[in-house]
Short mmCIF file of C-alpha atoms and ligand atoms in Angstrom, two decimals:
data_model
loop_
_atom_site.label_atom_id
_atom_site.label_comp_id
_atom_site.label_asym_id
_atom_site.label_seq_id
_atom_site.Cartn_x
_atom_site.Cartn_y
_atom_site.Cartn_z
CA MET A 10 10.42 2.37 -34.27
CA GLU A 11 12.84 4.47 -32.07
CA LYS A 12 13.45 3.53 -28.28
CA LYS A 13 13.43 6.84 -26.13
CA ASN A 14 16.58 7.84 -24.70
CA ILE A 15 16.35 6.50 -21.14
CA ASP A 16 18.95 4.63 -18.84
CA TRP A 17 17.10 1.38 -18.83
CA ALA A 18 19.95 -0.31 -16.66
CA ASN A 19 19.37 2.17 -13.50
CA LEU A 20 15.69 3.16 -13.67
CA GLY A 21 14.29 2.13 -10.43
CA PHE A 22 10.42 1.30 -9.08
CA GLY A 23 8.98 5.13 -10.53
CA TYR A 24 6.44 6.40 -11.90
CA MET A 25 8.21 8.43 -15.61
CA GLN A 26 4.90 9.55 -17.49
CA THR A 27 4.76 7.63 -20.88
CA ASP A 28 3.22 9.34 -24.49
CA TYR A 29 0.09 7.50 -24.12
CA ARG A 30 -3.29 5.91 -22.33
CA PHE A 31 -6.57 4.39 -22.81
CA VAL A 32 -9.28 5.98 -21.24
CA SER A 33 -12.83 4.70 -21.33
CA ASN A 34 -16.05 6.15 -19.59
CA TYR A 35 -19.11 4.18 -17.56
CA LYS A 36 -22.27 6.43 -18.30
CA ASN A 37 -26.15 5.69 -18.11
CA GLY A 38 -25.36 1.54 -17.35
CA ALA A 39 -22.65 1.58 -20.41
CA TRP A 40 -19.03 1.68 -21.57
CA ASP A 41 -17.82 3.65 -24.48
CA ASP A 42 -15.81 2.27 -26.63
CA GLY A 43 -12.90 4.48 -25.15
CA CYS A 44 -9.56 5.52 -26.93
CA ILE A 45 -6.14 6.80 -27.01
CA THR A 46 -5.14 9.52 -25.88
CA GLU A 47 -2.07 12.07 -24.61
CA ASP A 48 -3.64 13.84 -21.69
CA ALA A 49 -1.75 12.37 -18.77
CA THR A 50 -4.21 14.28 -16.59
CA VAL A 51 -8.17 13.49 -15.05
CA VAL A 52 -10.84 16.19 -13.97
CA ILE A 53 -13.53 15.03 -12.35
CA SER A 54 -15.93 16.41 -9.31
CA GLU A 55 -14.52 17.48 -6.35
CA CYS A 56 -17.04 15.47 -4.98
CA ALA A 57 -16.57 12.13 -7.33
CA GLY A 58 -16.85 8.93 -5.03
CA VAL A 59 -13.07 8.32 -5.67
CA LEU A 60 -12.42 11.06 -3.25
CA GLN A 61 -14.81 10.91 -0.94
CA TYR A 62 -15.19 7.11 -0.11
CA ALA A 63 -12.15 5.78 -2.07
CA GLN A 64 -14.09 3.90 -4.47
CA THR A 65 -11.60 2.46 -6.33
CA VAL A 66 -9.73 -0.77 -8.12
CA PHE A 67 -6.30 -1.23 -10.11
CA GLU A 68 -4.39 -4.30 -11.43
CA GLY A 69 -0.48 -4.09 -12.00
CA LEU A 70 1.48 -6.19 -15.08
CA LYS A 71 3.93 -6.09 -17.23
CA ALA A 72 5.52 -5.87 -20.36
CA TYR A 73 8.61 -7.34 -22.11
CA THR A 74 10.82 -7.31 -25.18
CA THR A 75 11.82 -10.87 -25.86
CA SER A 76 15.06 -12.05 -26.55
CA GLU A 77 13.84 -12.56 -30.36
CA GLY A 78 12.64 -8.85 -29.55
CA LYS A 79 9.06 -8.82 -30.19
CA ILE A 80 6.85 -7.40 -27.19
CA VAL A 81 4.85 -9.42 -24.50
CA ILE A 82 3.07 -9.14 -22.03
CA PHE A 83 2.42 -11.99 -19.14
CA ARG A 84 -1.55 -13.66 -18.33
CA PRO A 85 -3.74 -10.75 -19.09
CA ASP A 86 -6.70 -12.42 -18.42
CA MET A 87 -5.84 -13.88 -14.83
CA ASN A 88 -5.88 -9.67 -14.34
CA GLY A 89 -8.89 -8.76 -16.37
CA GLU A 90 -10.32 -11.40 -14.04
CA ARG A 91 -8.94 -10.38 -11.11
CA LEU A 92 -10.28 -6.65 -12.43
CA GLU A 93 -14.41 -7.60 -12.62
CA ASN A 94 -13.54 -9.47 -9.19
CA SER A 95 -12.27 -6.37 -7.62
CA ALA A 96 -15.10 -3.58 -9.19
CA ARG A 97 -18.31 -6.19 -8.31
CA ARG A 98 -16.82 -6.57 -4.33
CA LEU A 99 -17.04 -2.54 -4.34
CA GLU A 100 -20.01 -2.15 -6.49
CA MET A 101 -18.29 -1.06 -10.37
CA PRO A 102 -19.42 -2.03 -12.77
CA VAL A 103 -17.45 -4.43 -14.41
CA TYR A 104 -15.00 -3.94 -17.44
CA PRO A 105 -14.76 -6.80 -19.20
CA LYS A 106 -12.18 -8.79 -19.78
CA ASP A 107 -11.39 -9.18 -23.49
CA LYS A 108 -12.15 -5.41 -23.51
CA PHE A 109 -9.36 -4.91 -20.91
CA ILE A 110 -7.07 -7.28 -22.26
CA GLU A 111 -7.07 -5.55 -25.58
CA ALA A 112 -6.70 -1.77 -24.29
CA VAL A 113 -3.63 -3.39 -22.52
CA LYS A 114 -2.50 -4.19 -26.00
CA LYS A 115 -3.03 -0.81 -27.78
CA THR A 116 -1.86 0.90 -24.33
CA VAL A 117 1.71 -1.37 -24.52
CA LYS A 118 1.99 -0.70 -28.45
CA ALA A 119 1.54 2.87 -28.58
CA ASN A 120 4.26 3.50 -25.93
CA GLU A 121 6.66 1.13 -27.83
CA ALA A 122 9.13 3.10 -27.57
CA PHE A 123 9.30 2.87 -23.46
CA VAL A 124 9.21 -0.84 -23.33
CA PRO A 125 12.33 -1.24 -22.22
CA PRO A 126 15.03 -3.37 -24.18
CA TYR A 127 15.80 -7.42 -23.81
CA GLY A 128 18.95 -7.71 -21.12
CA SER A 129 18.00 -4.27 -19.81
CA GLY A 130 16.86 -5.66 -16.64
CA ALA A 131 13.94 -3.04 -17.16
CA THR A 132 10.81 -4.00 -17.90
CA LEU A 133 6.60 -1.78 -19.02
CA TYR A 134 4.86 -1.16 -16.14
CA VAL A 135 1.36 -1.26 -16.70
CA ARG A 136 -1.55 0.44 -14.41
CA PRO A 137 -4.72 -0.09 -15.23
CA TYR A 138 -7.28 1.14 -13.25
CA MET A 139 -10.66 2.45 -12.58
CA PHE A 140 -13.09 4.97 -10.16
CA GLY A 141 -16.32 6.36 -9.47
CA SER A 142 -15.49 9.89 -11.20
CA ASP A 143 -18.69 11.80 -10.75
CA ALA A 144 -19.98 13.02 -7.43
CA VAL A 145 -21.97 11.22 -4.55
CA ILE A 146 -22.30 12.73 -0.86
CA GLY A 147 -24.37 9.77 0.71
CA VAL A 148 -22.41 6.46 0.89
CA LYS A 149 -23.24 5.01 -1.75
CA PRO A 150 -21.59 3.47 -5.27
CA ALA A 151 -20.81 6.05 -7.57
CA SER A 152 -23.16 5.73 -11.32
CA GLU A 153 -20.57 7.27 -13.50
CA TYR A 154 -16.81 5.35 -14.05
CA GLN A 155 -13.85 5.88 -15.76
CA PHE A 156 -11.02 3.41 -16.53
CA ARG A 157 -7.58 4.10 -17.70
CA VAL A 158 -4.48 2.47 -18.47
CA PHE A 159 -1.25 3.94 -18.45
CA THR A 160 1.89 2.54 -18.54
CA THR A 161 5.55 3.34 -16.74
CA PRO A 162 9.44 2.30 -17.42
CA VAL A 163 10.36 0.54 -14.30
CA GLY A 164 12.93 -0.96 -12.60
CA PRO A 165 13.40 -3.38 -8.73
CA TYR A 166 11.20 -2.67 -6.73
CA PHE A 167 13.29 -3.10 -3.67
CA LYS A 168 16.00 -0.69 -3.90
CA GLY A 169 19.23 -2.94 -4.61
CA GLY A 170 17.92 -5.51 -6.68
CA VAL A 171 18.38 -8.86 -5.34
CA LYS A 172 19.46 -9.04 -1.99
CA PRO A 173 17.82 -10.05 0.74
CA LEU A 174 15.39 -8.17 2.40
CA THR A 175 14.81 -7.92 6.32
CA ILE A 176 10.85 -7.43 7.26
CA ARG A 177 8.98 -7.06 10.47
CA VAL A 178 6.20 -8.80 11.60
CA SER A 179 3.53 -6.03 11.65
CA ASP A 180 1.69 -4.76 14.75
CA PHE A 181 -0.96 -3.05 11.72
CA ASP A 182 -2.98 -5.73 10.85
CA ARG A 183 -3.37 -5.35 6.50
CA ALA A 184 -7.23 -6.92 6.16
CA ALA A 185 -10.26 -7.69 7.87
CA PRO A 186 -11.19 -11.59 8.09
CA ASN A 187 -14.61 -10.64 5.50
CA GLY A 188 -13.32 -7.10 4.72
CA THR A 189 -11.05 -6.42 1.07
CA GLY A 190 -7.99 -8.49 1.37
CA HIS A 191 -8.43 -10.52 -1.54
CA ILE A 192 -9.77 -7.73 -4.38
CA LYS A 193 -7.10 -5.30 -5.36
CA ALA A 194 -8.47 -2.30 -4.37
CA GLY A 195 -6.92 1.24 -3.76
CA LEU A 196 -8.38 2.02 0.10
CA ASN A 197 -6.25 -1.45 1.07
CA TYR A 198 -2.79 -0.05 0.64
CA ALA A 199 -4.37 3.52 2.02
CA MET A 200 -3.97 2.09 5.07
CA SER A 201 -0.86 -0.06 4.48
CA LEU A 202 0.94 3.43 4.16
CA HIS A 203 1.70 4.34 7.67
CA ALA A 204 2.58 0.48 8.73
CA ILE A 205 5.30 1.30 5.45
CA VAL A 206 6.40 4.26 6.29
CA ASP A 207 7.11 3.68 9.90
CA ALA A 208 8.55 -0.01 8.95
CA HIS A 209 10.82 1.72 6.77
CA ASN A 210 11.83 4.28 9.56
CA GLN A 211 12.41 1.58 11.99
CA GLY A 212 15.24 0.07 9.44
CA TYR A 213 12.78 -2.08 7.75
CA ASP A 214 12.38 -3.13 4.08
CA GLU A 215 8.51 -4.51 4.43
CA ASN A 216 6.18 -5.86 6.68
CA MET A 217 4.55 -9.42 7.18
CA TYR A 218 1.17 -8.96 8.35
CA LEU A 219 -0.18 -11.54 10.08
CA ASP A 220 -4.37 -12.48 9.51
CA ALA A 221 -6.08 -10.26 11.65
CA ALA A 222 -7.83 -12.49 13.98
CA THR A 223 -5.88 -15.04 14.92
CA ARG A 224 -2.68 -12.93 14.80
CA THR A 225 -0.99 -16.27 14.24
CA LYS A 226 -0.53 -16.63 10.62
CA VAL A 227 1.48 -14.94 7.80
CA GLU A 228 -0.75 -13.61 5.39
CA GLU A 229 1.25 -11.11 3.10
CA THR A 230 3.37 -8.07 2.55
CA GLY A 231 1.99 -4.29 1.62
CA GLY A 232 2.68 -4.80 -2.09
CA ALA A 233 3.59 -9.33 -2.45
CA ASN A 234 2.83 -12.09 -1.36
CA PHE A 235 5.05 -14.95 0.83
CA LEU A 236 6.78 -17.83 -1.03
CA PHE A 237 8.34 -20.01 1.22
CA VAL A 238 10.89 -23.11 0.43
CA THR A 239 11.18 -26.02 3.81
CA ARG A 240 14.25 -27.81 4.49
CA ASP A 241 12.99 -30.75 2.28
CA GLY A 242 12.96 -28.58 -0.48
CA LYS A 243 9.11 -28.29 -0.93
CA VAL A 244 7.34 -24.99 -1.85
CA VAL A 245 4.57 -23.47 0.19
CA THR A 246 2.88 -20.44 -0.36
CA PRO A 247 0.03 -19.10 2.67
CA LYS A 248 -3.49 -19.51 1.51
CA SER A 249 -5.87 -17.46 3.47
CA SER A 250 -9.45 -15.35 1.66
CA SER A 251 -7.74 -12.46 2.82
CA ILE A 252 -4.90 -12.45 0.53
CA LEU A 253 -4.75 -10.95 -2.85
CA PRO A 254 -4.54 -13.61 -5.19
CA SER A 255 -1.48 -13.20 -6.76
CA ILE A 256 -0.64 -14.42 -10.20
CA THR A 257 3.31 -14.40 -10.14
CA ARG A 258 2.78 -16.92 -6.60
CA ARG A 259 0.18 -19.13 -8.35
CA SER A 260 2.41 -19.30 -11.22
CA LEU A 261 5.22 -20.18 -9.55
CA ILE A 262 3.79 -23.15 -7.79
CA GLN A 263 3.42 -24.23 -11.10
CA VAL A 264 6.46 -23.61 -12.70
CA ALA A 265 7.62 -25.35 -9.45
CA GLN A 266 5.75 -28.53 -9.94
CA GLU A 267 5.72 -29.02 -13.82
CA TYR A 268 9.21 -27.71 -14.86
CA LEU A 269 11.58 -27.82 -11.87
CA GLY A 270 9.30 -30.98 -10.14
CA LEU A 271 9.82 -29.47 -6.35
CA GLU A 272 6.34 -30.30 -4.45
CA ALA A 273 4.15 -27.49 -3.96
CA GLU A 274 1.73 -26.55 -2.21
CA GLU A 275 -0.67 -23.55 -0.71
CA ARG A 276 -1.39 -23.91 2.45
CA GLU A 277 -2.45 -22.07 6.24
CA VAL A 278 1.68 -20.87 7.23
CA THR A 279 1.89 -19.92 10.86
CA LEU A 280 4.61 -17.28 11.91
CA GLU A 281 5.59 -20.24 14.62
CA GLU A 282 6.59 -22.53 11.62
CA VAL A 283 8.27 -19.98 9.84
CA LYS A 284 11.86 -20.26 12.09
CA ASP A 285 12.00 -23.96 10.56
CA MET A 286 11.78 -22.41 6.47
CA ALA A 287 14.81 -22.99 4.71
CA GLU A 288 14.09 -19.87 1.71
CA CYS A 289 11.60 -17.34 2.07
CA GLY A 290 10.55 -15.11 -1.25
CA LEU A 291 8.47 -11.77 -1.59
CA CYS A 292 6.56 -12.59 -5.21
CA GLY A 293 4.15 -10.54 -7.27
CA THR A 294 4.32 -8.23 -10.54
CA ALA A 295 6.36 -6.01 -9.74
CA ALA A 296 8.52 -7.87 -6.62
CA VAL A 297 9.30 -10.55 -9.43
CA ILE A 298 10.78 -12.70 -6.29
CA SER A 299 12.28 -10.42 -3.67
CA PRO A 300 14.55 -12.63 -1.56
CA VAL A 301 13.85 -12.39 2.78
CA GLY A 302 16.73 -12.62 4.76
CA LYS A 303 15.04 -11.65 7.92
CA ILE A 304 12.24 -12.08 9.29
CA VAL A 305 11.81 -9.65 12.94
CA ASP A 306 9.60 -10.82 15.64
CA HIS A 307 9.25 -7.95 17.91
CA GLY A 308 13.00 -8.12 18.25
CA LYS A 309 13.54 -11.93 18.15
CA GLU A 310 15.61 -12.24 14.67
CA ILE A 311 14.36 -15.78 12.31
CA CYS A 312 17.30 -15.55 10.12
CA LEU A 313 16.77 -16.99 7.15
CA PRO A 314 19.40 -20.38 6.64
CA SER A 315 19.53 -18.31 2.96
CA GLY A 316 21.47 -15.38 4.49
CA MET A 317 22.08 -12.04 3.55
CA THR A 318 23.83 -12.12 0.58
CA GLU A 319 21.87 -14.28 -2.09
CA MET A 320 18.63 -15.73 -3.58
CA GLY A 321 18.27 -19.44 -2.05
CA PRO A 322 19.13 -21.35 -4.36
CA VAL A 323 15.17 -22.96 -5.00
CA THR A 324 14.08 -19.37 -5.14
CA LYS A 325 16.86 -18.69 -7.64
CA LYS A 326 15.75 -21.60 -9.94
CA LEU A 327 12.10 -20.34 -9.60
CA TYR A 328 13.22 -17.01 -10.47
CA GLU A 329 14.70 -18.11 -13.31
CA THR A 330 12.55 -20.03 -14.84
CA LEU A 331 10.05 -17.46 -14.50
CA THR A 332 11.98 -14.65 -16.21
CA GLY A 333 13.40 -17.01 -18.55
CA ILE A 334 9.87 -17.96 -19.76
CA GLN A 335 8.97 -13.90 -19.74
CA MET A 336 11.63 -13.03 -21.85
CA GLY A 337 10.91 -16.24 -24.05
CA THR A 338 13.81 -17.71 -23.23
CA ILE A 339 12.13 -20.71 -21.71
CA LYS A 340 9.00 -22.66 -23.51
CA ALA A 341 6.02 -21.10 -21.57
CA PRO A 342 2.71 -22.81 -20.87
CA GLU A 343 0.06 -22.53 -23.16
CA GLY A 344 -1.67 -19.00 -22.92
CA TRP A 345 1.04 -17.96 -21.03
CA ILE A 346 2.29 -15.22 -22.67
CA VAL A 347 0.02 -12.69 -25.16
CA GLU A 348 2.42 -10.90 -28.34
CA ILE A 349 1.48 -7.28 -28.80
CA ASN A 350 1.53 -6.57 -32.65
N1 PLP B 406 0.45 -9.02 -3.16
C1 PLP B 406 -0.69 -7.96 -2.63
C2 PLP B 406 -0.91 -6.88 -2.03
C3 PLP B 406 -0.11 -7.03 -3.97
O1 PLP B 406 -0.49 -5.07 -4.27
C4 PLP B 406 0.07 -7.32 -4.87
C5 PLP B 406 0.99 -7.09 -6.42
O2 PLP B 406 0.28 -6.74 -7.52
C6 PLP B 406 0.38 -8.92 -5.25
C7 PLP B 406 0.20 -9.83 -4.24
C8 PLP B 406 1.72 -9.80 -5.96
O3 PLP B 406 0.12 -10.21 -7.05
P1 PLP B 406 0.56 -10.37 -9.03
O4 PLP B 406 1.99 -11.06 -8.68
O5 PLP B 406 -0.57 -10.94 -8.94
O6 PLP B 406 1.49 -9.14 -9.34
C1 COI B 407 2.90 -5.14 -8.70
O1 COI B 407 3.11 -5.50 -8.24
O2 COI B 407 1.54 -4.69 -9.31
C2 COI B 407 1.80 -4.54 -7.69
O3 COI B 407 1.02 -3.65 -8.13
C3 COI B 407 2.02 -4.29 -5.89
C4 COI B 407 2.59 -2.70 -6.14
C5 COI B 407 3.01 -2.00 -4.76
C6 COI B 407 3.38 -2.09 -6.82
#
């Protein structure tokens, strides 16, 4: 199979239309079998639930070419489970995990020519999503839905690759205590758009959101969870019921404990204690682990000892081990790597 002629090394995190996508429709209480199609457009009612009341949930995962030239995806069962949970919270029909994994595999296989080669620094980002497609005008769930999966080759999420980021503590909240912060719903991202545009305008790379109830605890950014390393070398990730349960973050905790022999814990992290941390990073499918060098809290600068030029040493080990597992150079825990045949 011949690869597309793409400048893989210089890809950013953007959308490039690939040749195929998967589409399945839900009607009269059941999903159809779905199929791969070349049609990249969606035609729905002007009054569709997704357009009027934002009834949409999504996922994000990546396909990699391993050092042996195989195409693999990382923990798709976790994405499938999370999409099921997201759908339930928005009163959408569940697209079953097993069918989800099959749909992702089929879409990646069909777009094999777009999977970046090993060592190129790029990956194939896979975006499964579903939305209410029939008309609703009173506030209620739609009765028809569409599930789709498309792919796009991507490079690093943050310009500059692994250069440490500068982020600010946001005055805007991302999620309410009993709201939807723990699911991957489009509405969480819509409400973060003003905050991210404002952060960029002020020269920051991202927002650090705090818990909306007390504004004392670290939550996450608009598109990634936080990971900290304490001065005595322990990995700590914020625990909250209003952040997205990141698959990368959960994997990194296991990598820290089982591969690197580090202590790792998920617990509440106060903004107050961030100044005592040795390293900070943003973790997620798109972000992988992007190091944070500086956090600005209303003019007060918290400079991480790891500095503004390189990843901290523990963050670097975590990054290398996780990406090694994904690219096939380090043996993966059982079930983490799924090969596309
Ligand atoms: N938090 C938010 C708000 C996200 O959008 C993402 C991206 O998926 C993450 C965290 C990281 O989650 P994951 O590691 O499962 O990609
Ligand atoms: C992902 O990491 O998959 C996400 O969905 C984050 C998004 C901000 C691109």
